[in-house]
Amino acid sequence: MAESEHRRVLIVGSGPAGYTAAIYAARAELEPVVVAGLQFGGQLMLTTDVENYPGFPDGVTGPEMMELFQKQAERFGAKVLLEDATEVSLDGPPFRVKTASAEFSADALIVATGASAKWIGLESEQRLQNRGVSACATCDGALFRGKPMAVVGGGDTAMEEALFLTRFASQVTVIHRRDSLRASKIMQERALDHEKIDFAWNSVVDEVLGEEFVTGVRLRDVAGGGTRELPVEALFVAIGHEPNTALFRGGLDLDPAGYIRVERGTRTSVEGVFACGDVMDPTYRQAVTAAGSGCMAAIDAERWLAEQGLA
Amino acid sequence: MPEIQIFLTSWCPYCQMAKRLLASKVEVWLEVDVEAEPERRREMIDRSGRTSVPQIWIGEVHVGGYDELAALERGGELDALLAGEGA
């Protein structure tokens, strides 16, 4: 293990929250390190078109956008490390963060570890993962050209995946447990109007069918309880996200769903530790709100450091 | 050094992430775009037993996708495998 490197601000996470915090902290000459993780760029890396981030009237792909965020942070001197944080000690300041090849101490810590896609939780779903079951339409959709596919979920992510899959699929069935969608109006309309998309309302996936590869799903009607089989070769799961807070359990106050609790802006239960983005936001979860809270966390951290005489 | 093969599609973000991780360590690998060459999709599925991209081989070792590549890196085993010292 290398000797511990000290920074005034360390940022864990590299989605829009983490990089915006890095831009602000770097411009405040706090020389931040961003522990970007092997899932660098966060959930936007799995997003095809970002159409609701102001400043991109023609849209931008998620990965392109995250590259721009990273460049902007690096331009002002942020150092980006492409490794996961493996251990965090909140007994500080200084706070300590370990990665595979490095160890850091920091006067202020900004947590921007985001959220990850949830799975349904079926044994058959797990067994057929990468064999037709996927949480990433942009990854695997093209491999099922001309085949029927299904998407589970009723939010914006599910609609985006379904619409993307229409480029390849013979038919896309959206499986949703309710009789109406919670996706934004514009995404709902696009999906409902699309000739290749149909809906299995009030339905949940009971079982993913297939020996070696997915051949279909068995759906259960949530009202009547009856089941039916839907032949598909790919199943994309888009039923929501859970916050990535495993590293902070026991260290920071979390809400019952696992999100980091913050007050007065982005302050967590540990003084000197700030949280921003999807890891503390069960409500909005947008790229632009994550970026906004990243800015808040950097400003909160800078002011806190000044109050402590550490800036 | 063992030959590195990645079966991928142009859309796939995990493929980009895999390439970025590899690019930090090696200069050359072989890419097979299974969207542009659909007949090679069958080859990928037969060899890996999987339908997802990317599928990565380092020499004779089938690594799997990006999650597995990242797990090797996390565990400190990727460098040895790339140097031809792996299992």
GROMACS .gro file of C-alpha atoms in nm:
model
  398
    1MET     CA    1   0.000   0.000   0.000
    2ALA     CA    2   0.134   0.341  -0.101
    3GLU     CA    3   0.177   0.614   0.155
    4SER     CA    4  -0.137   0.808   0.232
    5GLU     CA    5  -0.184   1.122   0.022
    6HIS     CA    6  -0.355   1.415   0.193
    7ARG     CA    7  -0.611   1.637   0.019
    8ARG     CA    8  -0.837   1.907   0.152
    9VAL     CA    9  -1.134   1.765  -0.041
   10LEU     CA   10  -1.189   1.412  -0.162
   11ILE     CA   11  -1.487   1.321  -0.378
   12VAL     CA   12  -1.613   0.964  -0.408
   13GLY     CA   13  -1.820   0.913  -0.723
   14SER     CA   14  -1.807   1.043  -1.078
   15GLY     CA   15  -2.157   1.109  -1.205
   16PRO     CA   16  -2.287   1.462  -1.258
   17ALA     CA   17  -2.286   1.524  -0.880
   18GLY     CA   18  -1.928   1.413  -0.824
   19TYR     CA   19  -1.786   1.597  -1.126
   20THR     CA   20  -1.977   1.918  -1.053
   21ALA     CA   21  -1.848   1.907  -0.695
   22ALA     CA   22  -1.501   1.856  -0.845
   23ILE     CA   23  -1.536   2.156  -1.080
   24TYR     CA   24  -1.638   2.384  -0.794
   25ALA     CA   25  -1.383   2.248  -0.547
   26ALA     CA   26  -1.106   2.272  -0.807
   27ARG     CA   27  -1.198   2.631  -0.891
   28ALA     CA   28  -1.187   2.705  -0.517
   29GLU     CA   29  -0.827   2.578  -0.538
   30LEU     CA   30  -0.899   2.289  -0.304
   31GLU     CA   31  -0.719   2.048  -0.543
   32PRO     CA   32  -0.976   1.769  -0.514
   33VAL     CA   33  -0.922   1.406  -0.594
   34VAL     CA   34  -1.216   1.227  -0.754
   35VAL     CA   35  -1.225   0.856  -0.676
   36ALA     CA   36  -1.423   0.784  -0.991
   37GLY     CA   37  -1.466   0.410  -0.948
   38LEU     CA   38  -1.469   0.140  -1.211
   39GLN     CA   39  -1.830   0.243  -1.286
   40PHE     CA   40  -1.700   0.589  -1.377
   41GLY     CA   41  -1.954   0.831  -1.515
   42GLY     CA   42  -2.234   0.670  -1.316
   43GLN     CA   43  -2.576   0.589  -1.451
   44LEU     CA   44  -2.549   0.836  -1.739
   45MET     CA   45  -2.300   0.597  -1.898
   46LEU     CA   46  -2.598   0.370  -1.959
   47THR     CA   47  -2.820   0.646  -2.098
   48THR     CA   48  -2.856   0.692  -2.470
   49ASP     CA   49  -3.001   1.037  -2.522
   50VAL     CA   50  -3.010   1.308  -2.258
   51GLU     CA   51  -3.275   1.550  -2.379
   52ASN     CA   52  -3.359   1.734  -2.058
   53TYR     CA   53  -3.023   1.878  -1.954
   54PRO     CA   54  -3.029   2.253  -2.026
   55GLY     CA   55  -2.765   2.372  -2.269
   56PHE     CA   56  -2.792   2.077  -2.507
   57PRO     CA   57  -3.081   2.176  -2.736
   58ASP     CA   58  -3.011   1.885  -2.970
   59GLY     CA   59  -2.956   1.635  -2.690
   60VAL     CA   60  -2.633   1.459  -2.602
   61THR     CA   61  -2.553   1.098  -2.521
   62GLY     CA   62  -2.489   1.013  -2.156
   63PRO     CA   63  -2.129   0.894  -2.210
   64GLU     CA   64  -2.043   1.206  -2.416
   65MET     CA   65  -2.186   1.425  -2.145
   66MET     CA   66  -1.984   1.255  -1.873
   67GLU     CA   67  -1.666   1.292  -2.075
   68LEU     CA   68  -1.736   1.666  -2.097
   69PHE     CA   69  -1.797   1.683  -1.720
   70GLN     CA   70  -1.471   1.502  -1.653
   71LYS     CA   71  -1.271   1.725  -1.891
   72GLN     CA   72  -1.414   2.033  -1.726
   73ALA     CA   73  -1.317   1.908  -1.379
   74GLU     CA   74  -0.966   1.814  -1.495
   75ARG     CA   75  -0.920   2.149  -1.667
   76PHE     CA   76  -0.932   2.316  -1.324
   77GLY     CA   77  -0.695   2.069  -1.165
   78ALA     CA   78  -0.913   1.792  -1.026
   79LYS     CA   79  -0.732   1.458  -1.025
   80VAL     CA   80  -0.948   1.167  -1.140
   81LEU     CA   81  -0.865   0.815  -1.024
   82LEU     CA   82  -1.021   0.523  -1.210
   83GLU     CA   83  -1.048   0.293  -0.908
   84ASP     CA   84  -1.316   0.197  -0.659
   85ALA     CA   85  -1.314   0.320  -0.303
   86THR     CA   86  -1.282  -0.003  -0.107
   87GLU     CA   87  -1.273   0.131   0.248
   88VAL     CA   88  -1.383   0.455   0.409
   89SER     CA   89  -1.308   0.570   0.760
   90LEU     CA   90  -1.535   0.849   0.882
   91ASP     CA   91  -1.351   0.889   1.209
   92GLY     CA   92  -1.217   1.233   1.123
   93PRO     CA   93  -1.123   1.478   0.998
   94PRO     CA   94  -0.905   1.368   0.843
   95PHE     CA   95  -1.128   1.111   0.674
   96ARG     CA   96  -0.959   0.815   0.508
   97VAL     CA   97  -1.040   0.646   0.179
   98LYS     CA   98  -0.862   0.342   0.038
   99THR     CA   99  -0.857   0.222  -0.322
  100ALA     CA  100  -0.678  -0.073  -0.484
  101SER     CA  101  -0.353   0.122  -0.532
  102ALA     CA  102  -0.380   0.430  -0.312
  103GLU     CA  103  -0.478   0.563   0.025
  104PHE     CA  104  -0.602   0.915   0.083
  105SER     CA  105  -0.677   1.131   0.380
  106ALA     CA  106  -0.896   1.437   0.341
  107ASP     CA  107  -1.020   1.722   0.558
  108ALA     CA  108  -1.361   1.714   0.389
  109LEU     CA  109  -1.530   1.425   0.214
  110ILE     CA  110  -1.798   1.455  -0.054
  111VAL     CA  111  -2.002   1.140  -0.114
  112ALA     CA  112  -2.150   1.115  -0.464
  113THR     CA  113  -2.169   0.740  -0.514
  114GLY     CA  114  -2.509   0.748  -0.684
  115ALA     CA  115  -2.748   0.459  -0.725
  116SER     CA  116  -2.763   0.127  -0.909
  117ALA     CA  117  -3.035  -0.050  -1.099
  118LYS     CA  118  -3.253  -0.287  -0.898
  119TRP     CA  119  -3.325  -0.644  -1.003
  120ILE     CA  120  -3.659  -0.820  -0.961
  121GLY     CA  121  -3.508  -1.080  -0.730
  122LEU     CA  122  -3.602  -1.407  -0.904
  123GLU     CA  123  -3.371  -1.706  -0.914
  124SER     CA  124  -3.447  -1.749  -1.285
  125GLU     CA  125  -3.362  -1.384  -1.346
  126GLN     CA  126  -3.021  -1.431  -1.187
  127ARG     CA  127  -2.955  -1.759  -1.365
  128LEU     CA  128  -3.029  -1.606  -1.707
  129GLN     CA  129  -2.840  -1.281  -1.652
  130ASN     CA  130  -2.623  -1.210  -1.958
  131ARG     CA  131  -2.822  -1.485  -2.129
  132GLY     CA  132  -3.108  -1.262  -2.229
  133VAL     CA  133  -3.172  -1.086  -1.896
  134SER     CA  134  -3.011  -0.744  -1.886
  135ALA     CA  135  -3.038  -0.406  -1.713
  136CYS     CA  136  -2.879  -0.228  -2.009
  137ALA     CA  137  -3.077  -0.196  -2.331
  138THR     CA  138  -2.804   0.012  -2.494
  139CYS     CA  139  -2.561  -0.273  -2.431
  140ASP     CA  140  -2.748  -0.575  -2.542
  141GLY     CA  141  -3.047  -0.460  -2.746
  142ALA     CA  142  -2.873  -0.479  -3.082
  143LEU     CA  143  -2.796  -0.846  -3.028
  144PHE     CA  144  -3.162  -0.941  -3.053
  145ARG     CA  145  -3.240  -0.784  -3.389
  146GLY     CA  146  -3.574  -0.892  -3.527
  147LYS     CA  147  -3.673  -1.068  -3.200
  148PRO     CA  148  -3.948  -0.994  -2.947
  149MET     CA  149  -3.825  -0.832  -2.625
  150ALA     CA  150  -3.976  -0.710  -2.299
  151VAL     CA  151  -3.901  -0.429  -2.056
  152VAL     CA  152  -4.014  -0.438  -1.693
  153GLY     CA  153  -4.097  -0.104  -1.534
  154GLY     CA  154  -4.316   0.204  -1.569
  155GLY     CA  155  -4.081   0.499  -1.525
  156ASP     CA  156  -3.876   0.714  -1.761
  157THR     CA  157  -3.593   0.463  -1.772
  158ALA     CA  158  -3.828   0.184  -1.878
  159MET     CA  159  -3.983   0.403  -2.151
  160GLU     CA  160  -3.642   0.512  -2.276
  161GLU     CA  161  -3.526   0.151  -2.292
  162ALA     CA  162  -3.844   0.039  -2.469
  163LEU     CA  163  -3.815   0.319  -2.725
  164PHE     CA  164  -3.448   0.245  -2.784
  165LEU     CA  165  -3.522  -0.124  -2.831
  166THR     CA  166  -3.775  -0.052  -3.108
  167ARG     CA  167  -3.473   0.006  -3.333
  168PHE     CA  168  -3.398  -0.366  -3.316
  169ALA     CA  169  -3.697  -0.557  -3.181
  170SER     CA  170  -3.984  -0.707  -3.378
  171GLN     CA  171  -4.203  -0.611  -3.081
  172VAL     CA  172  -4.140  -0.461  -2.736
  173THR     CA  173  -4.375  -0.541  -2.447
  174VAL     CA  174  -4.362  -0.313  -2.145
  175ILE     CA  175  -4.456  -0.507  -1.831
  176HIS     CA  176  -4.589  -0.287  -1.554
  177ARG     CA  177  -4.744  -0.372  -1.219
  178ARG     CA  178  -4.998  -0.088  -1.234
  179ASP     CA  179  -5.255   0.028  -1.488
  180SER     CA  180  -5.082   0.360  -1.555
  181LEU     CA  181  -4.724   0.478  -1.599
  182ARG     CA  182  -4.523   0.705  -1.372
  183ALA     CA  183  -4.295   0.816  -1.655
  184SER     CA  184  -4.298   1.182  -1.765
  185LYS     CA  185  -4.581   1.278  -2.001
  186ILE     CA  186  -4.359   1.316  -2.307
  187MET     CA  187  -4.198   0.973  -2.259
  188GLN     CA  188  -4.538   0.814  -2.192
  189GLU     CA  189  -4.684   0.956  -2.509
  190ARG     CA  190  -4.391   0.843  -2.721
  191ALA     CA  191  -4.415   0.491  -2.585
  192LEU     CA  192  -4.794   0.466  -2.594
  193ASP     CA  193  -4.800   0.594  -2.953
  194HIS     CA  194  -4.525   0.367  -3.079
  195GLU     CA  195  -4.649   0.093  -3.311
  196LYS     CA  196  -4.387  -0.157  -3.194
  197ILE     CA  197  -4.460  -0.112  -2.822
  198ASP     CA  198  -4.745  -0.281  -2.642
  199PHE     CA  199  -4.821  -0.298  -2.270
  200ALA     CA  200  -4.888  -0.577  -2.023
  201TRP     CA  201  -5.069  -0.378  -1.754
  202ASN     CA  202  -5.121  -0.493  -1.393
  203SER     CA  203  -4.861  -0.761  -1.452
  204VAL     CA  204  -4.549  -0.878  -1.276
  205VAL     CA  205  -4.280  -1.119  -1.391
  206ASP     CA  206  -4.337  -1.446  -1.210
  207GLU     CA  207  -4.058  -1.639  -1.376
  208VAL     CA  208  -3.803  -1.591  -1.652
  209LEU     CA  209  -3.829  -1.890  -1.883
  210GLY     CA  210  -3.548  -2.065  -2.063
  211GLU     CA  211  -3.284  -2.331  -2.003
  212GLU     CA  212  -2.968  -2.189  -2.155
  213PHE     CA  213  -3.109  -1.862  -2.288
  214VAL     CA  214  -3.425  -1.661  -2.231
  215THR     CA  215  -3.721  -1.793  -2.428
  216GLY     CA  216  -3.999  -1.607  -2.253
  217VAL     CA  217  -4.144  -1.475  -1.930
  218ARG     CA  218  -4.435  -1.594  -1.724
  219LEU     CA  219  -4.652  -1.300  -1.623
  220ARG     CA  220  -4.887  -1.292  -1.328
  221ASP     CA  221  -5.190  -1.066  -1.322
  222VAL     CA  222  -5.169  -0.871  -0.994
  223ALA     CA  223  -5.546  -0.835  -0.969
  224GLY     CA  224  -5.680  -1.173  -1.083
  225GLY     CA  225  -5.374  -1.382  -1.005
  226GLY     CA  226  -5.385  -1.568  -1.339
  227THR     CA  227  -5.065  -1.634  -1.531
  228ARG     CA  228  -4.972  -1.631  -1.897
  229GLU     CA  229  -4.654  -1.680  -2.095
  230LEU     CA  230  -4.503  -1.417  -2.320
  231PRO     CA  231  -4.240  -1.539  -2.568
  232VAL     CA  232  -3.940  -1.302  -2.570
  233GLU     CA  233  -3.568  -1.352  -2.625
  234ALA     CA  234  -3.458  -1.064  -2.406
  235LEU     CA  235  -3.584  -0.913  -2.084
  236PHE     CA  236  -3.465  -0.569  -1.973
  237VAL     CA  237  -3.519  -0.477  -1.611
  238ALA     CA  238  -3.587  -0.107  -1.537
  239ILE     CA  239  -3.776  -0.110  -1.207
  240GLY     CA  240  -3.586   0.161  -1.027
  241HIS     CA  241  -3.267   0.216  -0.836
  242GLU     CA  242  -3.117   0.179  -0.493
  243PRO     CA  243  -2.855   0.408  -0.342
  244ASN     CA  244  -2.493   0.292  -0.331
  245THR     CA  245  -2.437   0.334   0.042
  246ALA     CA  246  -2.281   0.001   0.142
  247LEU     CA  247  -1.951   0.176   0.226
  248PHE     CA  248  -2.125   0.416   0.463
  249ARG     CA  249  -2.364   0.187   0.649
  250GLY     CA  250  -2.310   0.234   1.018
  251GLY     CA  251  -2.108   0.548   0.953
  252LEU     CA  252  -2.362   0.793   0.816
  253ASP     CA  253  -2.730   0.833   0.902
  254LEU     CA  254  -2.937   0.669   0.628
  255ASP     CA  255  -3.311   0.675   0.572
  256PRO     CA  256  -3.505   0.345   0.573
  257ALA     CA  257  -3.451   0.306   0.196
  258GLY     CA  258  -3.076   0.350   0.241
  259TYR     CA  259  -3.038   0.707   0.113
  260ILE     CA  260  -2.795   0.931   0.302
  261ARG     CA  261  -2.981   1.180   0.518
  262VAL     CA  262  -2.874   1.542   0.469
  263GLU     CA  263  -2.975   1.868   0.632
  264ARG     CA  264  -2.893   2.235   0.582
  265GLY     CA  265  -2.795   2.176   0.221
  266THR     CA  266  -2.573   1.872   0.187
  267ARG     CA  267  -2.447   1.815   0.543
  268THR     CA  268  -2.458   1.453   0.658
  269SER     CA  269  -2.469   1.325   1.017
  270VAL     CA  270  -2.087   1.342   1.029
  271GLU     CA  271  -1.939   1.690   1.036
  272GLY     CA  272  -1.712   1.746   0.737
  273VAL     CA  273  -1.885   1.481   0.526
  274PHE     CA  274  -2.121   1.604   0.256
  275ALA     CA  275  -2.347   1.408   0.022
  276CYS     CA  276  -2.489   1.496  -0.318
  277GLY     CA  277  -2.666   1.341  -0.615
  278ASP     CA  278  -2.876   1.025  -0.626
  279VAL     CA  279  -2.714   0.880  -0.314
  280MET     CA  280  -2.908   1.134  -0.103
  281ASP     CA  281  -3.200   1.210  -0.334
  282PRO     CA  282  -3.493   0.967  -0.341
  283THR     CA  283  -3.717   1.229  -0.504
  284TYR     CA  284  -3.580   1.401  -0.815
  285ARG     CA  285  -3.287   1.185  -0.935
  286GLN     CA  286  -3.210   1.388  -1.247
  287ALA     CA  287  -2.872   1.468  -1.398
  288VAL     CA  288  -2.940   1.839  -1.351
  289THR     CA  289  -3.047   1.808  -0.985
  290ALA     CA  290  -2.746   1.586  -0.916
  291ALA     CA  291  -2.518   1.847  -1.073
  292GLY     CA  292  -2.691   2.120  -0.868
  293SER     CA  293  -2.644   1.932  -0.542
  294GLY     CA  294  -2.280   1.861  -0.637
  295CYS     CA  295  -2.225   2.234  -0.658
  296MET     CA  296  -2.395   2.278  -0.319
  297ALA     CA  297  -2.176   2.010  -0.161
  298ALA     CA  298  -1.857   2.176  -0.288
  299ILE     CA  299  -1.968   2.516  -0.156
  300ASP     CA  300  -2.078   2.365   0.177
  301ALA     CA  301  -1.743   2.185   0.205
  302GLU     CA  302  -1.544   2.497   0.118
  303ARG     CA  303  -1.728   2.706   0.380
  304TRP     CA  304  -1.695   2.435   0.641
  305LEU     CA  305  -1.321   2.409   0.575
  306ALA     CA  306  -1.289   2.787   0.612
  307GLU     CA  307  -1.479   2.778   0.942
  308GLN     CA  308  -1.244   2.508   1.069
  309GLY     CA  309  -0.942   2.705   0.950
  310LEU     CA  310  -0.856   2.420   0.710
  311ALA     CA  311  -0.913   2.594   0.374
  312MET     CA  312   0.162  -1.105  -2.431
  313PRO     CA  313  -0.165  -1.291  -2.489
  314GLU     CA  314  -0.404  -1.175  -2.760
  315ILE     CA  315  -0.698  -0.978  -2.628
  316GLN     CA  316  -1.034  -1.012  -2.801
  317ILE     CA  317  -1.344  -0.807  -2.731
  318PHE     CA  318  -1.679  -0.888  -2.888
  319LEU     CA  319  -1.885  -0.570  -2.868
  320THR     CA  320  -2.140  -0.336  -3.022
  321SER     CA  321  -2.099   0.031  -3.100
  322TRP     CA  322  -2.384   0.131  -2.866
  323CYS     CA  323  -2.263  -0.047  -2.563
  324PRO     CA  324  -2.133   0.167  -2.274
  325TYR     CA  325  -1.983  -0.127  -2.085
  326CYS     CA  326  -1.781  -0.199  -2.400
  327GLN     CA  327  -1.650   0.157  -2.389
  328MET     CA  328  -1.571   0.119  -2.020
  329ALA     CA  329  -1.390  -0.208  -2.085
  330LYS     CA  330  -1.186  -0.047  -2.364
  331ARG     CA  331  -1.101   0.245  -2.140
  332LEU     CA  332  -0.978   0.017  -1.864
  333LEU     CA  333  -0.775  -0.190  -2.112
  334ALA     CA  334  -0.635   0.123  -2.275
  335SER     CA  335  -0.487   0.223  -1.940
  336LYS     CA  336  -0.283  -0.099  -1.951
  337VAL     CA  337  -0.224  -0.221  -2.308
  338GLU     CA  338  -0.205  -0.076  -2.657
  339VAL     CA  339  -0.351  -0.345  -2.879
  340TRP     CA  340  -0.660  -0.561  -2.878
  341LEU     CA  341  -0.888  -0.713  -3.135
  342GLU     CA  342  -1.246  -0.588  -3.161
  343VAL     CA  343  -1.530  -0.784  -3.316
  344ASP     CA  344  -1.842  -0.576  -3.372
  345VAL     CA  345  -2.121  -0.834  -3.355
  346GLU     CA  346  -2.373  -0.580  -3.474
  347ALA     CA  347  -2.178  -0.511  -3.794
  348GLU     CA  348  -2.095  -0.882  -3.831
  349PRO     CA  349  -2.407  -1.064  -3.711
  350GLU     CA  350  -2.268  -1.405  -3.809
  351ARG     CA  351  -1.999  -1.364  -3.543
  352ARG     CA  352  -2.266  -1.318  -3.275
  353ARG     CA  353  -2.325  -1.695  -3.295
  354GLU     CA  354  -1.954  -1.754  -3.246
  355MET     CA  355  -1.954  -1.531  -2.937
  356ILE     CA  356  -2.255  -1.709  -2.785
  357ASP     CA  357  -2.110  -2.053  -2.860
  358ARG     CA  358  -1.774  -1.968  -2.708
  359SER     CA  359  -1.902  -1.777  -2.404
  360GLY     CA  360  -2.248  -1.920  -2.340
  361ARG     CA  361  -2.367  -1.561  -2.313
  362THR     CA  362  -2.570  -1.322  -2.523
  363SER     CA  363  -2.447  -0.999  -2.364
  364VAL     CA  364  -2.170  -0.767  -2.474
  365PRO     CA  365  -1.890  -0.712  -2.417
  366GLN     CA  366  -1.739  -1.059  -2.404
  367ILE     CA  367  -1.368  -1.043  -2.341
  368TRP     CA  368  -1.097  -1.303  -2.390
  369ILE     CA  369  -0.741  -1.261  -2.273
  370GLY     CA  370  -0.547  -1.535  -2.446
  371GLU     CA  371  -0.744  -1.853  -2.386
  372VAL     CA  372  -0.912  -1.716  -2.075
  373HIS     CA  373  -1.273  -1.610  -2.113
  374VAL     CA  374  -1.297  -1.314  -1.875
  375GLY     CA  375  -1.667  -1.237  -1.936
  376GLY     CA  376  -1.808  -0.884  -1.940
  377TYR     CA  377  -1.705  -0.556  -1.788
  378ASP     CA  378  -1.817  -0.652  -1.437
  379GLU     CA  379  -1.579  -0.947  -1.444
  380LEU     CA  380  -1.297  -0.742  -1.600
  381ALA     CA  381  -1.345  -0.479  -1.330
  382ALA     CA  382  -1.352  -0.751  -1.062
  383LEU     CA  383  -1.014  -0.879  -1.185
  384GLU     CA  384  -0.878  -0.526  -1.168
  385ARG     CA  385  -1.021  -0.478  -0.817
  386GLY     CA  386  -0.867  -0.804  -0.706
  387GLY     CA  387  -0.530  -0.701  -0.852
  388GLU     CA  388  -0.529  -0.997  -1.095
  389LEU     CA  389  -0.576  -0.821  -1.428
  390ASP     CA  390  -0.214  -0.714  -1.477
  391ALA     CA  391  -0.087  -1.069  -1.435
  392LEU     CA  392  -0.345  -1.202  -1.679
  393LEU     CA  393  -0.249  -0.936  -1.935
  394ALA     CA  394   0.115  -1.029  -1.887
  395GLY     CA  395   0.028  -1.389  -1.970
  396GLU     CA  396   0.075  -1.511  -1.613
  397GLY     CA  397  -0.288  -1.580  -1.535
  398ALA     CA  398  -0.478  -1.903  -1.501
   0.00000   0.00000   0.00000
